[in-house]
Coordinates of C-alpha atoms and ligand atoms in Angstrom, one line a residue:
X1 CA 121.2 102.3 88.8
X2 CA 122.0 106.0 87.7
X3 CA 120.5 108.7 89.3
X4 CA 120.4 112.2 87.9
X5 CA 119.6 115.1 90.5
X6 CA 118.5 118.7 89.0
X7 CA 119.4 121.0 91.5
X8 CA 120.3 125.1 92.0
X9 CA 122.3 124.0 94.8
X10 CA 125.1 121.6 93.5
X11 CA 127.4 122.7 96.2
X12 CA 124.7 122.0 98.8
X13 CA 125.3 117.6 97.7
X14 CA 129.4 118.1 98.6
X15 CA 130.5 115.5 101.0
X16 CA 127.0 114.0 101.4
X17 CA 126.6 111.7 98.4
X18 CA 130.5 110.9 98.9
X19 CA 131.5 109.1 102.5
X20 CA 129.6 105.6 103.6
X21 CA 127.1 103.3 102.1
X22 CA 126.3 105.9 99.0
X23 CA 130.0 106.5 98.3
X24 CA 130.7 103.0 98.7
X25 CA 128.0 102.2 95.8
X26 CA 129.3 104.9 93.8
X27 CA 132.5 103.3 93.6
X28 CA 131.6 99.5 93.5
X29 CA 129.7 101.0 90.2
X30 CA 125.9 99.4 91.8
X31 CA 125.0 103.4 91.6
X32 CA 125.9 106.2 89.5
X33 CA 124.8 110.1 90.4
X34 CA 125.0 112.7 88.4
X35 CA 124.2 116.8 89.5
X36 CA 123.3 119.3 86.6
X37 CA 122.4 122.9 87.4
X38 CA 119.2 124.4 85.4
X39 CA 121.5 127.5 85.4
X40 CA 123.5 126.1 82.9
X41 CA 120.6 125.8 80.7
X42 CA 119.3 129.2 81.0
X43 CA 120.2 131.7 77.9
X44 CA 119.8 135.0 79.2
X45 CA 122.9 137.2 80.6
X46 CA 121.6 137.0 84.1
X47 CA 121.1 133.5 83.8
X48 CA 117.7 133.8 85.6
X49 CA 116.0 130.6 87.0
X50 CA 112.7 132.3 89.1
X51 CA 110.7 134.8 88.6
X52 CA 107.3 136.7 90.2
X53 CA 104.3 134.8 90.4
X54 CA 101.5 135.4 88.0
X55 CA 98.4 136.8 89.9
X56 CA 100.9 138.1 92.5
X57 CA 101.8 137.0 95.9
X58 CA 104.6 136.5 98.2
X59 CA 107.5 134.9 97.1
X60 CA 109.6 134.1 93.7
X61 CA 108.5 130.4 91.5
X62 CA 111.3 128.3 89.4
X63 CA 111.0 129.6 85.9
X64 CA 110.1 126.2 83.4
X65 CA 112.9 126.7 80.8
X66 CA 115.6 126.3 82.6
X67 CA 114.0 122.8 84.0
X68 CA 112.5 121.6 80.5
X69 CA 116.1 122.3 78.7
X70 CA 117.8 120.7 81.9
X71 CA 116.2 117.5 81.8
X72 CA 116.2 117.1 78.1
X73 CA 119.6 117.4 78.2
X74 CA 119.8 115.4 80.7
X75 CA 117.9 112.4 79.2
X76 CA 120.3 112.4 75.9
X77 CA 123.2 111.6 78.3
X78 CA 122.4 108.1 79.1
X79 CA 119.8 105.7 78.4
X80 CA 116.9 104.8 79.7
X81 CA 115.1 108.1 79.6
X82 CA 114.4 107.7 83.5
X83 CA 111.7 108.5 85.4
X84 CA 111.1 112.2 86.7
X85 CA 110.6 112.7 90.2
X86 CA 109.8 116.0 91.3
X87 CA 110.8 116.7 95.3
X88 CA 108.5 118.8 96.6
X89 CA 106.0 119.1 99.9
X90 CA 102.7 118.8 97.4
X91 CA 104.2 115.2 96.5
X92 CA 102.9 111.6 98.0
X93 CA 104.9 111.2 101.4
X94 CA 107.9 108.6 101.3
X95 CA 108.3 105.5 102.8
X96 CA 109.1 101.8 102.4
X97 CA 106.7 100.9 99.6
X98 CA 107.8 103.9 97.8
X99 CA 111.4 103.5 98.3
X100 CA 111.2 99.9 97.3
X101 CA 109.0 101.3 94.4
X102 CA 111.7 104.3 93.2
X103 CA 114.7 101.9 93.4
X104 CA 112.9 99.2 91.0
X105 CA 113.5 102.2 88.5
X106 CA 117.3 101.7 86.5
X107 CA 117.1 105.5 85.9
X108 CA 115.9 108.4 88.5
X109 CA 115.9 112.1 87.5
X110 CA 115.1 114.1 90.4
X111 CA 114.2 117.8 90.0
X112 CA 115.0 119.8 93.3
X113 CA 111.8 122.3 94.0
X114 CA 112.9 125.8 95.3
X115 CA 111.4 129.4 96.0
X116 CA 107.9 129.1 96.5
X117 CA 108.1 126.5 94.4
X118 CA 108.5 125.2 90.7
X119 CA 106.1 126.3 87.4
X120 CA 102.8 124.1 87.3
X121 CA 103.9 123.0 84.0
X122 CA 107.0 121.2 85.6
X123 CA 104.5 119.4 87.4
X124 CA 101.9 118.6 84.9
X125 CA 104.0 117.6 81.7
X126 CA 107.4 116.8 82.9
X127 CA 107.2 114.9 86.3
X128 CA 106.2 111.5 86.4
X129 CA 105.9 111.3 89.8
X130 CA 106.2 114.3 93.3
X131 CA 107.3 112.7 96.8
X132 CA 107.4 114.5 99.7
X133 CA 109.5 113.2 102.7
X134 CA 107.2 114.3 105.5
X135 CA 104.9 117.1 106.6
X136 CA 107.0 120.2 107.1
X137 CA 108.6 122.2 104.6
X138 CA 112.4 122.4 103.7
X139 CA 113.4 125.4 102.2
X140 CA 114.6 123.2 98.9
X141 CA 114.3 120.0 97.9
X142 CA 118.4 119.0 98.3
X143 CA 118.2 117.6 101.9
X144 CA 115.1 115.6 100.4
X145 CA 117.2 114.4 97.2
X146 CA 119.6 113.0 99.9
X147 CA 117.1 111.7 101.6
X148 CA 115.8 110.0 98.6
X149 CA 119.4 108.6 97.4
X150 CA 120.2 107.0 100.5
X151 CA 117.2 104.9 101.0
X152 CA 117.2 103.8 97.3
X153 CA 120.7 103.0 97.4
X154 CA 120.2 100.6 100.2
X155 CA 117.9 98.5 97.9
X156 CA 120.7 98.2 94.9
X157 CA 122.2 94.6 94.8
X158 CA 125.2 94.2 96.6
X159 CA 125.2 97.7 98.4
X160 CA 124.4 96.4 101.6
X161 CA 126.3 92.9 103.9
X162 CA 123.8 90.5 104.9
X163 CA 123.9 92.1 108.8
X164 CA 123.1 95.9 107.2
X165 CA 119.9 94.4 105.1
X166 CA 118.3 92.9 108.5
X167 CA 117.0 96.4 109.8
X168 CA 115.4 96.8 106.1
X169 CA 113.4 93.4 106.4
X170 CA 112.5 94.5 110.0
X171 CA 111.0 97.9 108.5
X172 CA 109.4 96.0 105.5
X173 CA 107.6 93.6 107.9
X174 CA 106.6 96.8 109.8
X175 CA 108.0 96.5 112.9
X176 CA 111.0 98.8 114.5
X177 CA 114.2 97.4 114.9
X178 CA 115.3 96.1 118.5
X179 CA 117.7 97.7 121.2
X180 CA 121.2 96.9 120.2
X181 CA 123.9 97.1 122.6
X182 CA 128.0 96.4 122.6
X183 CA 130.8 96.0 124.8
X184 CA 131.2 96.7 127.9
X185 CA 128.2 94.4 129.2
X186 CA 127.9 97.6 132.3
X187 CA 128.9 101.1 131.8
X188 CA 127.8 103.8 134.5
X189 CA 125.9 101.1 136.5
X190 CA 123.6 100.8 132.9
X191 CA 123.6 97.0 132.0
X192 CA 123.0 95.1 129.1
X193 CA 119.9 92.9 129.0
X194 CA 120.8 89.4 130.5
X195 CA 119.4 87.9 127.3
X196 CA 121.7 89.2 125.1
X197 CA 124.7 88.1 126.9
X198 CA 123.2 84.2 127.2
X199 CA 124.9 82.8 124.0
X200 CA 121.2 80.9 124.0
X201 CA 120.5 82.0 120.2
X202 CA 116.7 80.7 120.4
X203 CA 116.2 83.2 123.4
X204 CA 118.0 85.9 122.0
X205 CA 115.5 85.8 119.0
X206 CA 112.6 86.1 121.2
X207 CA 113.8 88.7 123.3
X208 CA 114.3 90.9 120.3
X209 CA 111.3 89.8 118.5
X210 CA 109.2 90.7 121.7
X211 CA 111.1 94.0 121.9
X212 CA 110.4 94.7 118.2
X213 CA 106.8 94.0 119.0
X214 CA 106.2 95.9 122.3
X215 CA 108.6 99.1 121.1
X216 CA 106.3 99.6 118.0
X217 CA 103.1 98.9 119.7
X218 CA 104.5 102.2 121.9
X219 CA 105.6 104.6 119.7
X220 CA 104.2 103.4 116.0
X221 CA 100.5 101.8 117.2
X222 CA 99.9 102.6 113.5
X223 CA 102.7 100.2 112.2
X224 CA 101.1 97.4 114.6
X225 CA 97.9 97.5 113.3
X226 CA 99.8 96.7 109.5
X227 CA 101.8 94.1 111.1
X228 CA 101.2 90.4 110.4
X229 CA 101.7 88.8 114.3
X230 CA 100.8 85.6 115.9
X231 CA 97.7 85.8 118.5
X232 CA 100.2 85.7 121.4
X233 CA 102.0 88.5 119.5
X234 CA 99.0 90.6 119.3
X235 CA 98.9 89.7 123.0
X236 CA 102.2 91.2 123.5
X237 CA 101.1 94.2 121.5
X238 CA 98.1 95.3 123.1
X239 CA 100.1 95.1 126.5
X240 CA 102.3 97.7 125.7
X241 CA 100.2 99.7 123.8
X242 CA 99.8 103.4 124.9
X243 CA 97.3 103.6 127.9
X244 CA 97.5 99.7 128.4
X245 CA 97.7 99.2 131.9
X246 CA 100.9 98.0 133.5
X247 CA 100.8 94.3 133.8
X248 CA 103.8 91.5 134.9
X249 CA 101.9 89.3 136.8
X250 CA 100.9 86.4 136.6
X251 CA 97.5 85.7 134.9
X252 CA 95.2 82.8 135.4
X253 CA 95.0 81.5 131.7
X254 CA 93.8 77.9 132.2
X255 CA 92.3 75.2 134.7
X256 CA 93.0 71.6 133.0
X257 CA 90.3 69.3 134.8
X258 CA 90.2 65.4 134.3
X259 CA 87.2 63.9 133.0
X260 CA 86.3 60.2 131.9
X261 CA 84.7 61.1 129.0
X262 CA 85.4 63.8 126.8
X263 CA 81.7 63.6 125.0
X264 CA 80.2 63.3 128.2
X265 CA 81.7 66.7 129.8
X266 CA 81.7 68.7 126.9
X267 CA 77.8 67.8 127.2
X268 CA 77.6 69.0 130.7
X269 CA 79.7 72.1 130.9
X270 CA 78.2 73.3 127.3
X271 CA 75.0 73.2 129.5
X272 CA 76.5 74.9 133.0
X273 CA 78.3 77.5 131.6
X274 CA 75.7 78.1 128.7
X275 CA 78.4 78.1 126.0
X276 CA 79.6 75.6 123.3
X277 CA 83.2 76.1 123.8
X278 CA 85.6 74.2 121.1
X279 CA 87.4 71.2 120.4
X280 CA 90.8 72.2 120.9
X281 CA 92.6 68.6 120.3
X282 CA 90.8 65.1 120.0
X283 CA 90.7 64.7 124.0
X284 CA 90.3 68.4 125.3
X285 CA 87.3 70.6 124.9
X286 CA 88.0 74.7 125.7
X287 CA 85.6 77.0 127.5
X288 CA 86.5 80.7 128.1
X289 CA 86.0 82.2 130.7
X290 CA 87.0 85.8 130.8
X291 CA 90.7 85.7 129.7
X292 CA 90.9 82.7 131.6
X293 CA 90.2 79.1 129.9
X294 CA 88.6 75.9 131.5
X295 CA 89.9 72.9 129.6
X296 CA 87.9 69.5 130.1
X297 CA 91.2 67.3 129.5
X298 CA 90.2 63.5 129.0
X299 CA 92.3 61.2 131.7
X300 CA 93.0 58.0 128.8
X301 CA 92.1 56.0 131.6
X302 CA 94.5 57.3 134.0
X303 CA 92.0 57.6 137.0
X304 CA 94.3 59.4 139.4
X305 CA 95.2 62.2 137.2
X306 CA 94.8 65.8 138.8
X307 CA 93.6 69.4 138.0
X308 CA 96.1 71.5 136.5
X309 CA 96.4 75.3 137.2
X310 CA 98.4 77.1 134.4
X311 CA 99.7 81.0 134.9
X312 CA 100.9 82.9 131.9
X313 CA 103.9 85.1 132.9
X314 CA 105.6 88.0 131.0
X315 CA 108.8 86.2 132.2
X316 CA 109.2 83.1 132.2
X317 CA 113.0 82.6 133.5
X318 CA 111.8 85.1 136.8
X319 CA 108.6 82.8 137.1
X320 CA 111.3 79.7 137.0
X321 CA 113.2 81.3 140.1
X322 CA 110.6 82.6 142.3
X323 CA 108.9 78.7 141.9
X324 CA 112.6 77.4 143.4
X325 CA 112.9 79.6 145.2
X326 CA 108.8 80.0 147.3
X327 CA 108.9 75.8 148.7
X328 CA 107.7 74.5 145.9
X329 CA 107.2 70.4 146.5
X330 CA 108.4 70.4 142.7
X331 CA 109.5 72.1 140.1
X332 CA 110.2 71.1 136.7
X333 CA 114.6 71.8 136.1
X334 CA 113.8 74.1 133.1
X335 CA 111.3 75.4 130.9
X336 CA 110.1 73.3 127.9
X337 CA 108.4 73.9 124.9
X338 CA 105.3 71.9 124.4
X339 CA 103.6 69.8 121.7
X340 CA 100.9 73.1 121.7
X341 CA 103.8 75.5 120.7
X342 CA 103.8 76.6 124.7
X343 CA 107.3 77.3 126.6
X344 CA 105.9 76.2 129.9
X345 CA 107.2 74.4 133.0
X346 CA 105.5 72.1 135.3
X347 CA 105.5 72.5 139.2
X348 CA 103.7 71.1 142.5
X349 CA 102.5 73.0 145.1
X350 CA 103.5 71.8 148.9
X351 CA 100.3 70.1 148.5
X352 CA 101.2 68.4 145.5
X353 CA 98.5 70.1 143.4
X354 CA 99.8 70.3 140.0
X355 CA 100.2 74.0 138.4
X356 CA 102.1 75.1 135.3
X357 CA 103.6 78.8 134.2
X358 CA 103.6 79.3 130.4
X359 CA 105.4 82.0 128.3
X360 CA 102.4 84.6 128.0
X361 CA 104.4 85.4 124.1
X362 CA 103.6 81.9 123.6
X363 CA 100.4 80.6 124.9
X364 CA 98.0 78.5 122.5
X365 CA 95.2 80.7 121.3
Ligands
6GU401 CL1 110.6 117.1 98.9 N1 110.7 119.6 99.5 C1 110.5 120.7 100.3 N2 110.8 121.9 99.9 N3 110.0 120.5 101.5 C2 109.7 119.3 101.9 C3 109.9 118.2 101.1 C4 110.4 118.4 99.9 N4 109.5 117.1 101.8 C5 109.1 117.5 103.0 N5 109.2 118.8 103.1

């Protein structure tokens, strides 16, 4: 890609467009940028690029020859002719889509606004397209050309590793990336999460995933909303979602009861609770209650099947410990994922009722 930047400020791209990822794809030859100086393109002795607005007012406005002859000039030096983007605070505000949109382009020519800004006519007959990169105003548009660059650069083939593309994907699927950490594992009494240091690579990717999800739902609830997540996901979301109220305990989320015949006690709690509830698997029928669920479970036969009471914790592995560790008759060795998509374990109270904790990320819908 080749990227042509107008600018009165040359000087003001030193150093910037030359150290890491962008100089990097300068030299591999994925990106090529050249800067050109509407100056040089003025004819007049004082080589004069603004002047006073028409009608008056504060401030001086880029004069349009110097810009017309500039990128004119500037289109005979390399083909395609490019596409003309004109930085400025007026323009349509940047982000992924339009990155991704600007670096589909094999030519950019980007026009640097300045003063109180650049002659209508720049705007109307030259520029293809305006971008702004946020709601405040820069006193030029050179910090926003190098904003521009670097994000486009990122999307030319072979400009970024594998491991450097992973935070793009994260932003395209509009979610923030998750807390990294390295060596050492404590500094200054701060430790890394425990996840992290596991070596389990399956838990690793749900710890971040869940951090992804809960650290936009707090500081980008307007990301969330575009974000495509599961039902438990949304869960997870709403949780941490400004003004949610604090929650790590455990919730009642279902009551499995045994019954003989499925048809029969769908029937008769359809009837008690006043609700038709749903079909959930050929031999259990769901009723909610609240955010709780009753689940009539068909026994096969078994007669001496009991209840089950299910909890759905934020954590699962502190669940695990404190059901060791309260004089539990039983508890299952680890947690399991079952045929419903749950990470769950079994356990028996020192009654030998039958109870179950489930993953709250994971529960069935
Ligand atoms: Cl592209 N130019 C200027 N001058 N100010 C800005 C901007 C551009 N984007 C945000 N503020």
């Amino acid at each position: 890609m080749r990227i042509d930047i107008v600018t009165l400020f040359p000087e003001m791209f030193a150093g910037a467009l030359d150290a890491s990822i962008i100089g990097r794809a300068r030299t591999s030859g994925a990106l090529t940028i050249a800067l050109h100086n509407p100056r040089d393109y003025t004819r007049d002795r004082h080589r004069v690029v603004d002047d006073y607005p028409f009608g008056g007012g504060p401030g001086m406005v880029m004069k349009p020859e110097p810009i017309f002859e500039c990128v004119d000039a500037v289109r005979a030096m390399a083909e395609p002719a490019g596409r003309v983007v004109l930085l400025t605070p007026q323009g349509r505000t940047l982000d992924h889509g339009v990155v991704a949109e600007l670096a589909d382009a094999e030519r950019l020519i980007i026009i640097c606004g300045h003063y109180e800004g650049v002659d209508e006519r720049v705007r109307e007959h030259l520029a293809d397209d305006e971008i702004s990169i946020g709601d405040y105003v820069l006193s030029g548009g050179e910090p926003a050309a190098i904003v521009v660059v670097d994000a486009v650069a990122r999307h030319q083939p072979g400009v970024l590793g594998s491991q450097e593309s992973l935070a793009e994907e994260s932003h395209a699927a509009g979610l923030l990336e998750y807390p990294q950490y390295t060596r050492p594992a404590a500094y200054r009494g701060m430790a890394v999460p425990e996840p992290l240091l596991s070596g389990h690579h399956a838990r690793i990717a749900r710890w971040r995933r869940r951090q992804s999800i809960e650290r936009t739902a707090r500081r980008r609830p307007d990301m969330i909303a575009r974000a495509s997540l599961t039902a438990a996901e949304q869960r997870l979301a709403a949780a941490a979602a400004p003004g949610a109220p604090p929650d790590d305990r455990a919730h009642l989320a279902r009551v499995a009861l045994p019954v003989h015949d499925i048809d029969a006690a769908t029937v008769y709690y359809a009837a008690l609770l006043g609700d038709a509830g749903e079909r959930v698997a050929p031999g259990e029928h769901a009723f909610r209650c609240g955010g709780a669920t009753l689940a009539c479970v068909a026994t096969d036969g078994d007669a001496r099947r009991p209840a089950e009471v299910c909890f759905a914790v934020p954590d699962l592995r502190a669940a695990h410990e404190r059901a060791k560790a309260a004089g539990s008759a039983w508890v299952e060795g680890r947690p399991r994922r079952r045929a419903n998509g749950e990470r769950a374990f079994g356990l028996r109270d020192p009654s030998g009722n039958r109870l179950c904790f489930i993953d709250e990320a994971t529960l069935a819908p």
